[in-house]
Structure formats: C-alpha cells, structure tokens
Amino acid sequence: MNKPKFIFLIFLLIANFSQSQIQKDFFVDDANGVDFLRVKFCVNDEAKIFDVESIANESTYENKYVINQIKEYLLGIEFYENSKLKNDCHYTTLRLINSKYENIDKKGKDIPKDFSLLKGEYRYKNPFYNQTKIIRKKKIQREKAKDEKQIYFIEWISDSEYNLIYKRMTDRSLRKYIGKVINVKILDIFPDGSYIYKSTAEHFDWVTYGMMLKIK
C-alpha cells in the first residue's frame, strides 16, 4: 500500500468532517476493485470522536493496517461545538478503491450491438445494497429492493459512459429528483460483465465509486 497517499486522503477526511461531511473514498493498492468498510463511531459531549469500531461482518475490506489507520485518525476528529452528532454513536460506510482507478480516464467508443452491459441482471457489491435486484434493458433500468422499486431511463453516451435519469420512485425522498441525471463512467469491465464505475450528479455534492456484479 502507498502509505503517503493513504495519509493524504485521511487528512481530507478530517477536513471534511469539520464541515459535517464524510470523505467516503480511499485509494489503496490492495482493494479488490472496490471494497467496503462499515464503521461505527461515537461522539462525546465535547463533539469529539472517542470510540471507533469496524464491523467485519458488514465489510468486504480486511487489511487491518489500513483499518487501524482509519480508526486512529477518526479518533482525532472534532466536530463543530453545536453538532447534532454529540452524545451518540453513528454508522458510516467507507469505500476503498484500488489505486489503479484513481486517475483512469477511458475514451469512449461506439456501442456495439452485442455490448454486454446493455441488458442483464445486476447486483451492487456494496453489502448494504447487494439484495437490490437491478434489471437493465436497453432504455430502462429497474432497481427492486424488499419494499422499494426505482425506475430510471438509461441513456448510453458511449461504451464507457451512460446517464441514469430518475423516472419513477417509490421512495418518497427520491421523488423530488425525478427528471434529474446521474452520470456514470465505467472504469473497468470484467470478462463476466461486472464493472467498476464512478458516478456524479449535479443534485448531490459527491463522487461515488462502486462495483456492479453481473448475475445474468
């Protein structure tokens, strides 16, 4: 693992925490594409994190050295004095991305008729969403969880980029985004049709990395 790179990202985490925003993404050399680390952290009356626990059975990342580094730096974080996080424990999920994807910029090509990503059934690698069934057709993507169903238009820009446009949401909190766009850039495609992606959206102030596992 590249230690200086990891420490730099941890300092970004500290800076963002001071603004009540969590840095979600870390580039490390040993991630299996994109891995996930579930963390529980507790905040005292002085708005300082005093306890951090990684939750192994809800994580896919196992490098104890990196996990301990994350814990060590989290324990040095202090929130704003009036933070609503005080006197309670909270959970967050961190993404650990293989560093080879940090600066990758694929040049898109025309989409072949037999392109494997146009149709199929997928799952998210993220342990918290891996029960969500994703059914993709050429122009529609449906995501079905236990009590929810989200429908997006899918607009292919090239063989390495597409847009998801909110169409119909059973989750009331998402209905305000109907018509808005999530841009997805594909960073790597595996022989079985699974792929690594990076997504952005104007209505959210984030960049998200993830992995879609192709089921069939």
PDB file of C-alpha atoms in Angstrom:
ATOM      1  CA  MET A   1       0.000   0.000   0.000  1.00  0.00           C
ATOM      2  CA  ASN A   2       1.172   3.529  -0.751  1.00  0.00           C
ATOM      3  CA  LYS A   3       1.330   4.964   2.780  1.00  0.00           C
ATOM      4  CA  PRO A   4       1.761   8.695   1.918  1.00  0.00           C
ATOM      5  CA  LYS A   5      -1.236   8.537  -0.427  1.00  0.00           C
ATOM      6  CA  PHE A   6      -3.391   6.975   2.265  1.00  0.00           C
ATOM      7  CA  ILE A   7      -2.396   9.550   4.885  1.00  0.00           C
ATOM      8  CA  PHE A   8      -3.158  12.386   2.458  1.00  0.00           C
ATOM      9  CA  LEU A   9      -6.651  11.024   1.954  1.00  0.00           C
ATOM     10  CA  ILE A  10      -7.115  10.704   5.692  1.00  0.00           C
ATOM     11  CA  PHE A  11      -6.351  14.403   6.091  1.00  0.00           C
ATOM     12  CA  LEU A  12      -9.080  15.075   3.552  1.00  0.00           C
ATOM     13  CA  LEU A  13     -11.345  13.023   5.773  1.00  0.00           C
ATOM     14  CA  ILE A  14     -10.512  15.191   8.780  1.00  0.00           C
ATOM     15  CA  ALA A  15     -11.088  18.405   6.850  1.00  0.00           C
ATOM     16  CA  ASN A  16     -14.440  17.218   5.575  1.00  0.00           C
ATOM     17  CA  PHE A  17     -15.541  16.029   8.996  1.00  0.00           C
ATOM     18  CA  SER A  18     -15.080  19.594  10.302  1.00  0.00           C
ATOM     19  CA  GLN A  19     -17.831  20.513   7.829  1.00  0.00           C
ATOM     20  CA  SER A  20     -20.019  17.578   8.879  1.00  0.00           C
ATOM     21  CA  GLN A  21     -19.249  15.821   5.616  1.00  0.00           C
ATOM     22  CA  ILE A  22     -17.717  12.371   5.438  1.00  0.00           C
ATOM     23  CA  GLN A  23     -14.979  11.539   2.950  1.00  0.00           C
ATOM     24  CA  LYS A  24     -16.200   8.242   1.574  1.00  0.00           C
ATOM     25  CA  ASP A  25     -13.487   7.161  -0.832  1.00  0.00           C
ATOM     26  CA  PHE A  26      -9.928   5.921  -0.217  1.00  0.00           C
ATOM     27  CA  PHE A  27      -7.484   4.658  -2.835  1.00  0.00           C
ATOM     28  CA  VAL A  28      -5.410   1.689  -1.684  1.00  0.00           C
ATOM     29  CA  ASP A  29      -3.295  -0.830  -3.554  1.00  0.00           C
ATOM     30  CA  ASP A  30      -4.929  -3.998  -2.253  1.00  0.00           C
ATOM     31  CA  ALA A  31      -8.654  -3.389  -2.798  1.00  0.00           C
ATOM     32  CA  ASN A  32     -10.493  -5.991  -4.849  1.00  0.00           C
ATOM     33  CA  GLY A  33     -11.838  -3.481  -7.338  1.00  0.00           C
ATOM     34  CA  VAL A  34     -13.983  -1.586  -4.842  1.00  0.00           C
ATOM     35  CA  ASP A  35     -14.274  -2.814  -1.248  1.00  0.00           C
ATOM     36  CA  PHE A  36     -16.377  -1.515   1.631  1.00  0.00           C
ATOM     37  CA  LEU A  37     -15.661  -0.838   5.300  1.00  0.00           C
ATOM     38  CA  ARG A  38     -18.527  -0.315   7.743  1.00  0.00           C
ATOM     39  CA  VAL A  39     -17.560   1.796  10.757  1.00  0.00           C
ATOM     40  CA  LYS A  40     -19.334   2.751  13.983  1.00  0.00           C
ATOM     41  CA  PHE A  41     -18.063   5.924  15.666  1.00  0.00           C
ATOM     42  CA  CYS A  42     -19.175   7.534  18.918  1.00  0.00           C
ATOM     43  CA  VAL A  43     -19.092  11.265  19.726  1.00  0.00           C
ATOM     44  CA  ASN A  44     -18.875  12.735  23.237  1.00  0.00           C
ATOM     45  CA  ASP A  45     -20.300  15.927  24.750  1.00  0.00           C
ATOM     46  CA  GLU A  46     -17.289  17.887  23.500  1.00  0.00           C
ATOM     47  CA  ALA A  47     -18.121  16.857  19.920  1.00  0.00           C
ATOM     48  CA  LYS A  48     -15.029  14.631  19.714  1.00  0.00           C
ATOM     49  CA  ILE A  49     -14.950  11.078  18.427  1.00  0.00           C
ATOM     50  CA  PHE A  50     -13.841   8.901  21.330  1.00  0.00           C
ATOM     51  CA  ASP A  51     -14.559   5.386  20.074  1.00  0.00           C
ATOM     52  CA  VAL A  52     -14.361   3.733  16.638  1.00  0.00           C
ATOM     53  CA  GLU A  53     -15.297   0.167  15.743  1.00  0.00           C
ATOM     54  CA  SER A  54     -15.067  -1.564  12.382  1.00  0.00           C
ATOM     55  CA  ILE A  55     -17.837  -4.059  11.661  1.00  0.00           C
ATOM     56  CA  ALA A  56     -16.270  -7.049   9.938  1.00  0.00           C
ATOM     57  CA  ASN A  57     -19.447  -8.916   9.019  1.00  0.00           C
ATOM     58  CA  GLU A  58     -20.754  -5.848   7.161  1.00  0.00           C
ATOM     59  CA  SER A  59     -17.488  -5.112   5.344  1.00  0.00           C
ATOM     60  CA  THR A  60     -15.585  -6.570   2.400  1.00  0.00           C
ATOM     61  CA  TYR A  61     -12.193  -4.976   3.195  1.00  0.00           C
ATOM     62  CA  GLU A  62      -9.855  -6.801   5.604  1.00  0.00           C
ATOM     63  CA  ASN A  63      -6.440  -5.076   5.660  1.00  0.00           C
ATOM     64  CA  LYS A  64      -6.011  -4.495   9.395  1.00  0.00           C
ATOM     65  CA  TYR A  65      -3.176  -1.997   8.943  1.00  0.00           C
ATOM     66  CA  VAL A  66      -5.329   0.327   6.831  1.00  0.00           C
ATOM     67  CA  ILE A  67      -8.351  -0.215   9.075  1.00  0.00           C
ATOM     68  CA  ASN A  68      -6.306   0.717  12.146  1.00  0.00           C
ATOM     69  CA  GLN A  69      -5.041   3.848  10.385  1.00  0.00           C
ATOM     70  CA  ILE A  70      -8.621   4.887   9.674  1.00  0.00           C
ATOM     71  CA  LYS A  71      -9.544   4.299  13.317  1.00  0.00           C
ATOM     72  CA  GLU A  72      -6.533   6.265  14.570  1.00  0.00           C
ATOM     73  CA  TYR A  73      -7.299   9.334  12.521  1.00  0.00           C
ATOM     74  CA  LEU A  74     -11.045   9.202  13.194  1.00  0.00           C
ATOM     75  CA  LEU A  75     -10.233   9.349  16.891  1.00  0.00           C
ATOM     76  CA  GLY A  76      -8.571  12.718  16.290  1.00  0.00           C
ATOM     77  CA  ILE A  77     -11.667  14.316  14.755  1.00  0.00           C
ATOM     78  CA  GLU A  78     -13.607  17.070  16.487  1.00  0.00           C
ATOM     79  CA  PHE A  79     -16.935  18.300  15.117  1.00  0.00           C
ATOM     80  CA  TYR A  80     -18.447  21.752  15.471  1.00  0.00           C
ATOM     81  CA  GLU A  81     -19.460  22.644  19.013  1.00  0.00           C
ATOM     82  CA  ASN A  82     -23.191  22.614  18.166  1.00  0.00           C
ATOM     83  CA  SER A  83     -23.025  19.366  16.173  1.00  0.00           C
ATOM     84  CA  LYS A  84     -26.114  17.140  16.302  1.00  0.00           C
ATOM     85  CA  LEU A  85     -23.764  14.147  16.383  1.00  0.00           C
ATOM     86  CA  LYS A  86     -22.818  14.800  20.027  1.00  0.00           C
ATOM     87  CA  ASN A  87     -23.506  12.206  22.737  1.00  0.00           C
ATOM     88  CA  ASP A  88     -24.399   9.440  20.337  1.00  0.00           C
ATOM     89  CA  CYS A  89     -22.961   6.737  18.086  1.00  0.00           C
ATOM     90  CA  HIS A  90     -23.270   6.710  14.314  1.00  0.00           C
ATOM     91  CA  TYR A  91     -22.538   4.440  11.366  1.00  0.00           C
ATOM     92  CA  THR A  92     -20.868   5.177   8.053  1.00  0.00           C
ATOM     93  CA  THR A  93     -19.642   3.096   5.128  1.00  0.00           C
ATOM     94  CA  LEU A  94     -16.282   3.868   3.522  1.00  0.00           C
ATOM     95  CA  ARG A  95     -15.267   2.783   0.040  1.00  0.00           C
ATOM     96  CA  LEU A  96     -11.739   1.507  -0.587  1.00  0.00           C
ATOM     97  CA  ILE A  97     -10.891   1.638  -4.269  1.00  0.00           C
ATOM     98  CA  ASN A  98      -7.930   0.016  -5.960  1.00  0.00           C
ATOM     99  CA  SER A  99      -5.483   2.839  -6.675  1.00  0.00           C
ATOM    100  CA  LYS A 100      -5.179   1.888 -10.344  1.00  0.00           C
ATOM    101  CA  TYR A 101      -8.606   3.505 -10.846  1.00  0.00           C
ATOM    102  CA  GLU A 102      -7.671   6.834  -9.255  1.00  0.00           C
ATOM    103  CA  ASN A 103      -6.743   8.721 -12.414  1.00  0.00           C
ATOM    104  CA  ILE A 104      -8.130   6.453 -15.105  1.00  0.00           C
ATOM    105  CA  ASP A 105      -9.971   8.194 -17.936  1.00  0.00           C
ATOM    106  CA  LYS A 106     -11.310   5.804 -20.543  1.00  0.00           C
ATOM    107  CA  LYS A 107     -12.030   7.143 -24.008  1.00  0.00           C
ATOM    108  CA  GLY A 108     -15.479   6.018 -25.021  1.00  0.00           C
ATOM    109  CA  LYS A 109     -16.180   4.260 -28.315  1.00  0.00           C
ATOM    110  CA  ASP A 110     -19.325   3.495 -30.251  1.00  0.00           C
ATOM    111  CA  ILE A 111     -21.518   0.880 -28.591  1.00  0.00           C
ATOM    112  CA  PRO A 112     -21.512  -2.459 -30.445  1.00  0.00           C
ATOM    113  CA  LYS A 113     -24.849  -4.221 -30.929  1.00  0.00           C
ATOM    114  CA  ASP A 114     -23.727  -7.139 -28.744  1.00  0.00           C
ATOM    115  CA  PHE A 115     -22.423  -4.895 -25.915  1.00  0.00           C
ATOM    116  CA  SER A 116     -22.805  -6.977 -22.735  1.00  0.00           C
ATOM    117  CA  LEU A 117     -23.887  -4.088 -20.489  1.00  0.00           C
ATOM    118  CA  LEU A 118     -26.978  -3.067 -22.475  1.00  0.00           C
ATOM    119  CA  LYS A 119     -29.116  -5.762 -20.873  1.00  0.00           C
ATOM    120  CA  GLY A 120     -28.940  -8.095 -17.900  1.00  0.00           C
ATOM    121  CA  GLU A 121     -29.421  -8.554 -14.175  1.00  0.00           C
ATOM    122  CA  TYR A 122     -27.001  -6.950 -11.723  1.00  0.00           C
ATOM    123  CA  ARG A 123     -26.312  -6.572  -8.010  1.00  0.00           C
ATOM    124  CA  TYR A 124     -24.322  -3.918  -6.147  1.00  0.00           C
ATOM    125  CA  LYS A 125     -21.176  -5.206  -4.442  1.00  0.00           C
ATOM    126  CA  ASN A 126     -21.935  -2.878  -1.510  1.00  0.00           C
ATOM    127  CA  PRO A 127     -23.116  -5.188   1.339  1.00  0.00           C
ATOM    128  CA  PHE A 128     -25.961  -2.802   2.182  1.00  0.00           C
ATOM    129  CA  TYR A 129     -27.450  -2.926  -1.303  1.00  0.00           C
ATOM    130  CA  ASN A 130     -26.486  -6.381  -2.514  1.00  0.00           C
ATOM    131  CA  GLN A 131     -30.068  -7.618  -2.162  1.00  0.00           C
ATOM    132  CA  THR A 132     -31.266  -4.972  -4.611  1.00  0.00           C
ATOM    133  CA  LYS A 133     -32.088  -6.620  -7.927  1.00  0.00           C
ATOM    134  CA  ILE A 134     -31.167  -4.458 -10.915  1.00  0.00           C
ATOM    135  CA  ILE A 135     -32.850  -5.345 -14.197  1.00  0.00           C
ATOM    136  CA  ARG A 136     -31.451  -3.470 -17.178  1.00  0.00           C
ATOM    137  CA  LYS A 137     -32.928  -3.225 -20.643  1.00  0.00           C
ATOM    138  CA  LYS A 138     -31.670  -1.046 -23.463  1.00  0.00           C
ATOM    139  CA  LYS A 139     -33.511   2.117 -22.336  1.00  0.00           C
ATOM    140  CA  ILE A 140     -34.793   1.319 -18.818  1.00  0.00           C
ATOM    141  CA  GLN A 141     -33.137   0.282 -15.547  1.00  0.00           C
ATOM    142  CA  ARG A 142     -35.304  -1.060 -12.698  1.00  0.00           C
ATOM    143  CA  GLU A 143     -33.982  -1.456  -9.159  1.00  0.00           C
ATOM    144  CA  LYS A 144     -36.049  -3.663  -6.857  1.00  0.00           C
ATOM    145  CA  ALA A 145     -35.429  -3.976  -3.129  1.00  0.00           C
ATOM    146  CA  LYS A 146     -37.667  -5.566  -0.489  1.00  0.00           C
ATOM    147  CA  ASP A 147     -40.122  -2.679  -0.166  1.00  0.00           C
ATOM    148  CA  GLU A 148     -38.948  -0.300  -2.875  1.00  0.00           C
ATOM    149  CA  LYS A 149     -38.829  -0.028  -6.624  1.00  0.00           C
ATOM    150  CA  GLN A 150     -36.954   2.675  -8.520  1.00  0.00           C
ATOM    151  CA  ILE A 151     -37.116   3.142 -12.292  1.00  0.00           C
ATOM    152  CA  TYR A 152     -34.607   5.104 -14.368  1.00  0.00           C
ATOM    153  CA  PHE A 153     -34.278   5.893 -18.033  1.00  0.00           C
ATOM    154  CA  ILE A 154     -30.820   4.836 -19.173  1.00  0.00           C
ATOM    155  CA  GLU A 155     -29.127   6.903 -21.866  1.00  0.00           C
ATOM    156  CA  TRP A 156     -25.920   5.448 -23.312  1.00  0.00           C
ATOM    157  CA  ILE A 157     -23.333   8.031 -24.365  1.00  0.00           C
ATOM    158  CA  SER A 158     -20.566   5.589 -25.303  1.00  0.00           C
ATOM    159  CA  ASP A 159     -19.395   2.119 -24.320  1.00  0.00           C
ATOM    160  CA  SER A 160     -17.827   3.632 -21.174  1.00  0.00           C
ATOM    161  CA  GLU A 161     -20.422   6.212 -20.114  1.00  0.00           C
ATOM    162  CA  TYR A 162     -24.169   6.454 -19.523  1.00  0.00           C
ATOM    163  CA  ASN A 163     -26.747   8.615 -17.775  1.00  0.00           C
ATOM    164  CA  LEU A 164     -29.445   7.420 -15.384  1.00  0.00           C
ATOM    165  CA  ILE A 165     -32.494   9.701 -15.377  1.00  0.00           C
ATOM    166  CA  TYR A 166     -34.933   9.444 -12.469  1.00  0.00           C
ATOM    167  CA  LYS A 167     -38.313   8.300 -13.829  1.00  0.00           C
ATOM    168  CA  ARG A 168     -40.428   6.711 -11.074  1.00  0.00           C
ATOM    169  CA  MET A 169     -39.555   6.305  -7.378  1.00  0.00           C
ATOM    170  CA  THR A 170     -41.460   4.519  -4.607  1.00  0.00           C
ATOM    171  CA  ASP A 171     -39.010   6.077  -2.125  1.00  0.00           C
ATOM    172  CA  ARG A 172     -40.691   9.412  -1.354  1.00  0.00           C
ATOM    173  CA  SER A 173     -37.368  11.070  -0.537  1.00  0.00           C
ATOM    174  CA  LEU A 174     -36.219  10.462  -4.130  1.00  0.00           C
ATOM    175  CA  ARG A 175     -39.305  11.765  -5.925  1.00  0.00           C
ATOM    176  CA  LYS A 176     -38.016  15.346  -5.892  1.00  0.00           C
ATOM    177  CA  TYR A 177     -35.214  14.189  -8.209  1.00  0.00           C
ATOM    178  CA  ILE A 178     -37.484  12.899 -10.993  1.00  0.00           C
ATOM    179  CA  GLY A 179     -36.048  14.146 -14.274  1.00  0.00           C
ATOM    180  CA  LYS A 180     -32.583  14.736 -12.826  1.00  0.00           C
ATOM    181  CA  VAL A 181     -29.486  12.926 -14.079  1.00  0.00           C
ATOM    182  CA  ILE A 182     -26.800  10.688 -12.588  1.00  0.00           C
ATOM    183  CA  ASN A 183     -23.751  10.408 -14.828  1.00  0.00           C
ATOM    184  CA  VAL A 184     -21.902   7.084 -14.700  1.00  0.00           C
ATOM    185  CA  LYS A 185     -18.428   6.472 -16.119  1.00  0.00           C
ATOM    186  CA  ILE A 186     -17.252   2.881 -16.485  1.00  0.00           C
ATOM    187  CA  LEU A 187     -13.629   2.438 -15.407  1.00  0.00           C
ATOM    188  CA  ASP A 188     -13.165  -1.285 -15.971  1.00  0.00           C
ATOM    189  CA  ILE A 189     -15.199  -4.174 -17.371  1.00  0.00           C
ATOM    190  CA  PHE A 190     -14.515  -7.775 -16.380  1.00  0.00           C
ATOM    191  CA  PRO A 191     -14.988 -10.865 -18.583  1.00  0.00           C
ATOM    192  CA  ASP A 192     -18.210 -11.842 -16.768  1.00  0.00           C
ATOM    193  CA  GLY A 193     -19.809  -8.428 -17.460  1.00  0.00           C
ATOM    194  CA  SER A 194     -19.241  -6.993 -13.969  1.00  0.00           C
ATOM    195  CA  TYR A 195     -17.741  -3.495 -13.897  1.00  0.00           C
ATOM    196  CA  ILE A 196     -16.196  -0.705 -11.806  1.00  0.00           C
ATOM    197  CA  TYR A 197     -17.842   2.720 -12.096  1.00  0.00           C
ATOM    198  CA  LYS A 198     -17.616   6.328 -10.947  1.00  0.00           C
ATOM    199  CA  SER A 199     -20.817   8.367 -10.717  1.00  0.00           C
ATOM    200  CA  THR A 200     -21.622  12.048 -10.232  1.00  0.00           C
ATOM    201  CA  ALA A 201     -24.805  14.111 -10.060  1.00  0.00           C
ATOM    202  CA  GLU A 202     -25.434  17.852 -10.026  1.00  0.00           C
ATOM    203  CA  HIS A 203     -28.132  17.496  -7.348  1.00  0.00           C
ATOM    204  CA  PHE A 204     -25.691  15.730  -4.992  1.00  0.00           C
ATOM    205  CA  ASP A 205     -22.318  17.068  -3.900  1.00  0.00           C
ATOM    206  CA  TRP A 206     -20.442  13.806  -4.240  1.00  0.00           C
ATOM    207  CA  VAL A 207     -18.458  11.466  -6.436  1.00  0.00           C
ATOM    208  CA  THR A 208     -19.236   7.790  -5.868  1.00  0.00           C
ATOM    209  CA  TYR A 209     -17.210   4.734  -6.828  1.00  0.00           C
ATOM    210  CA  GLY A 210     -18.770   1.297  -6.894  1.00  0.00           C
ATOM    211  CA  MET A 211     -18.895  -2.118  -8.493  1.00  0.00           C
ATOM    212  CA  MET A 212     -21.790  -3.763 -10.298  1.00  0.00           C
ATOM    213  CA  LEU A 213     -21.804  -7.562 -10.289  1.00  0.00           C
ATOM    214  CA  LYS A 214     -23.470  -9.134 -13.305  1.00  0.00           C
ATOM    215  CA  ILE A 215     -25.714 -12.043 -12.304  1.00  0.00           C
ATOM    216  CA  LYS A 216     -27.037 -12.981 -15.732  1.00  0.00           C
TER     217      LYS A 216
END
